[in-house]
C-alpha cells in the first residue's frame, strides 16, 4: 500500500478505494484515509476524506455510521466555510438528502428529530439559493413512511411542481421514487410508464436501473406482463448481486421468486447473501428482507416442505418452517420499533401484507437452471369408487364411451368397473359386460394379458358377438408378436383373418370387428418387417429396395417378402374401411394408423417425401376424428423427415402441429424436445425472438422432467444464443452462466461448450465486464486449441486480447494478441494477422514499451500487409488487402499523432522538435492511407476523405493553415457529385466546412 505523503496521493488512494467492492473492507480503508488526511495539515484534505467516508458508508450495509462524518463536515462548514471548494460545498448540501433518508431508516432516531432535521435542510437550502424540490422530496419520504398519505400526496405534488436544480436527485432516482408512490397508490401501469426512461437506459446512475428493475417485478406480474417480469429479474438481479447496499432490491428479487413458483431459485439467492440476515446498519432494508424471507418460507411450508433444510443466519441449521418463525418474529419486532417511533401501525401493516401474499403465477419459467420445489401436479383420473349396484351401469356406460371414442384413461375407467363389479359381486352384469372387462384388463396387462384375451373371446361368443370374439383373439396374437413370437402370431391371425372375412361376407359381423382383425394382422406383419430390419443382411432378402413406389422392384414389378406382405395387408384395411367411416372414431383411427404404416414402409424404401406426406395425412385424420393426441407421434416423425429433406417450412409446420395437438398428453421430456426442435428450426431462419420463447419452454420442461443437466443444459445454451442475438446481453449472460456447469464435452460435445463460453464472453464484453469476458474467451480458446481447424482458436485468442486490453491488463493482452497472430499466420489469414499487430501497437503505446515499441509493431503490420499484397492471388483479394494496408497506414498516423498530442504539454524546446517530427511522420502515414483508399475508387471514398480530414487537422496543428484549407476543399470537391446523401457524406462535408472556417480565421 503506497504511503500517503501529499494531497495528490490521498486523492489517488480515495479514487482507488471508491472503485473497490462495497463492504466493510472499503469502509475500513476510508477510515484509514481520514487518519492519513488529518496528518497532512490541509483542511480541504480532511473535508474530502470525510466526504469519501460518508459516501462509502452510504453505499454499504453500515449506513448508520454516516451520521458522524456528516456532523463533523457540517460543523467545519459552519466554522470555516472558506476551507470548502465549490465541489465540496455542493457535496455537503447534496448529502443532506442522504442523511435525512438515513435518519428515517433508523427506528431509534425520534420522529421529532427527523422533522427538525427536515426544517434545517429547508433553511440551509433556501440560504444557499437552492430550489425546494429536494426538500419536498424528503418531506414526501417522511410522510409516506409514516402512513400520512394526505401529507405525502401534498408533498409529492409540491416536489414535482418545484424547479429542478443542482440539488435535485438525478432523473433516474426521482423517477424511481415517483413510480414507487404510484404502485403504493394502486397504479401499476402508471408506475411502469414513469419508469420507462430508466428501463430503456435514457437515465441511469450508480443504483439505477438496479432499483427500478427490482421495483417493477411485482407490478409486472400483477399486470400479466410475464415476459417483461422474467427479463427484469434476470437483468436486474445481475446488477444487484454484488452490491452490498442493495438489500432492499435484493429482497424484491426473492419476493419475485416466491410469487412465481421459483422457490428453489429463491433459496439459491438467499444462500448468496447470508450476512443480509444479520447486518443491522440499515434496519429498513433488513425489515424488507426478513418479510420476503418469511413469505418464501411460508410458501415452502405450504407446499409440504416445512422440514426442508434452507439457508439462514449463520451458526445453526434451519428448516423452512423454523426459519419462517424466526424471520417473522424478527420482522414484526423491527416493524414494531418503527411504528412505535412513528406513532402509527403503517409499517407493521405493510410488512404483514407482504408476508401474506399469494403466488401470482403457478410457475414462471426463467431459463436459468432450477428445480421444482415440490413435484409438479399430475392430472390423473379420479380414484375408482365402488358404487351401489345402481351406479355400476353408469360406470359401464362411461367406460364404453371412453373406449369407443379412444379417449385417454379408458383402461382406468374399465378397471374401475371391474373393481365395482367385484365389490357388487357382479350384480346385474351380462356376458357382454364381463367380456369387455376381461378384454380391457388384458390390454392393460400387456404380455401377461394374452390368456385374458382368450377369456374375453369366449365371453363375446357367449354374448352373441362372434366378430368381436375373433377381434379379441387377434389382439392376443398381436401381443404375442410383440414378445417375439411373430411366426406363431402370423399363423394364428391367418386363420382368424379368414374367419372374419367369411363372417363379414355373410353379414354376420360388422366392419368395425372385421377391421380390428385385419388391423391386428397388418400390425403383426409390420412386426415381421421390424424383425427383418434388425437382422444384418436381411433387408435385401426381406424385399428392401431403392427409391420408387413401395412394393415395386427395380423393373416396377412386385417385391416379395415382409415389406410387400405388410403393404398389401395395410391396403386391404384401407379398402375395407374406405367410405364406411361415418362417425365411427375407431374406424377413423384404423384408417389413420394404416396411413402411418404406409409411411413407415415408404421411409424404409427410401421414399422420404412420400412418407412425410402420408404421416401428415395420418395426423390430419386423427385430428379430424377428435383424437389429436394420436397425431403427435406422426407429426414428429414427419418433421424429422422434412428436416432430412431440407424442407424447413414443412418441418416447422409439423412441429407446431405436434405441440398444438400434443397438449397436456405429452410427457415433460417430450415437450422439452418438441420446443427445442422448434427453437432450432425457427432460429435457423433468423427469428431469434420466437426461437428464444421455445428454447425457454424447452429448458423449463427439461427441468420438470429431471433432465436439467442434459437436455436442459442444451436448451439453455440455445436460449442464451438467441437472447444474445436480440441484444439482451444481461439475460443471456445469466442463462449461459447457468448452463455452463452442466455442459460437457462427453454429453453435449466440446463444440457446445466452446460456443457457450464464446457467447458468454460476448455478453460480458457488452456489459463492460471485460476481465470476466477475457476469462471465458481464454477458456474457450484452450478447448479449441486441440481442434484440427484453428480458425476458432485464433478468433477466441484475438477476442481475449480485446477483453484483456479493455480490462487494463496490458501484458496479458499483448500475449493473447501474439498468440492470435501466430495462429493467423499459420492458417494464412493476413487480414487478422495485421489487425493483431496493430492491436499490439496500440497496447505498446499504453505500456512500458512506449512510443518506440508502438512504432515497431505498427511497422511490422505494414510489412506483413505489403508482403501479402505482393502475393495476392486475384484482383478481389488485392483490393481487400489494399484497403487493409490503407487502414494500417491510417492507424499508424493516428497512433503517432496521439502520442505527440499527449507529449505536447509541458515539454522542453528540445523535446518539442521530437514531437514535431512525430506529427510530420503521422502526416506522411495519413497521406499514404489517403492515396491507397483513393486507388479503390468509390469503395474507398469515405475512408479517403476521413484520412484527408485527419491530415488537415495535423496541418493546422503544425501551423500550416493553407495546407489544411486545401485538404478541406479537396474533401468538399470529392463529394460535389456524390449521389448518395448518407450520414457519412454529410458528416464529412460538415467537418470540412468547419475546418475551412477555422483555417481562414487563422490566416
PDB file of C-alpha atoms in Angstrom, residues 267 293-294 296-298 300-301 305-310 318-325 327:
ATOM      1  CA  UNK A 267     -33.261 -20.327  -1.810  1.00  0.00           C
ATOM      2  CA  UNK A 293     -37.828 -14.500   3.600  1.00  0.00           C
ATOM      3  CA  UNK A 294     -40.900 -15.211   5.702  1.00  0.00           C
ATOM      4  CA  UNK A 296     -40.726 -17.643   0.842  1.00  0.00           C
ATOM      5  CA  UNK A 297     -40.519 -19.961   3.845  1.00  0.00           C
ATOM      6  CA  UNK A 298     -44.295 -19.941   4.284  1.00  0.00           C
ATOM      7  CA  UNK A 300     -42.310 -23.821   1.045  1.00  0.00           C
ATOM      8  CA  UNK A 301     -44.162 -24.914   4.170  1.00  0.00           C
ATOM      9  CA  UNK A 305     -41.602 -28.753   2.522  1.00  0.00           C
ATOM     10  CA  UNK A 306     -41.531 -27.274   6.015  1.00  0.00           C
ATOM     11  CA  UNK A 307     -38.758 -29.652   7.101  1.00  0.00           C
ATOM     12  CA  UNK A 308     -36.532 -28.864   4.143  1.00  0.00           C
ATOM     13  CA  UNK A 309     -33.054 -27.531   5.003  1.00  0.00           C
ATOM     14  CA  UNK A 310     -32.711 -23.883   3.901  1.00  0.00           C
ATOM     15  CA  UNK A 318     -32.516 -24.139   9.550  1.00  0.00           C
ATOM     16  CA  UNK A 319     -35.662 -25.747   8.209  1.00  0.00           C
ATOM     17  CA  UNK A 320     -38.151 -23.735   6.177  1.00  0.00           C
ATOM     18  CA  UNK A 321     -40.673 -23.889   8.981  1.00  0.00           C
ATOM     19  CA  UNK A 322     -38.149 -22.898  11.634  1.00  0.00           C
ATOM     20  CA  UNK A 323     -36.731 -20.033   9.582  1.00  0.00           C
ATOM     21  CA  UNK A 324     -40.250 -18.731   8.869  1.00  0.00           C
ATOM     22  CA  UNK A 325     -40.946 -18.476  12.590  1.00  0.00           C
ATOM     23  CA  UNK A 327     -37.814 -14.188  10.435  1.00  0.00           C
TER      24      UNK A 327
END
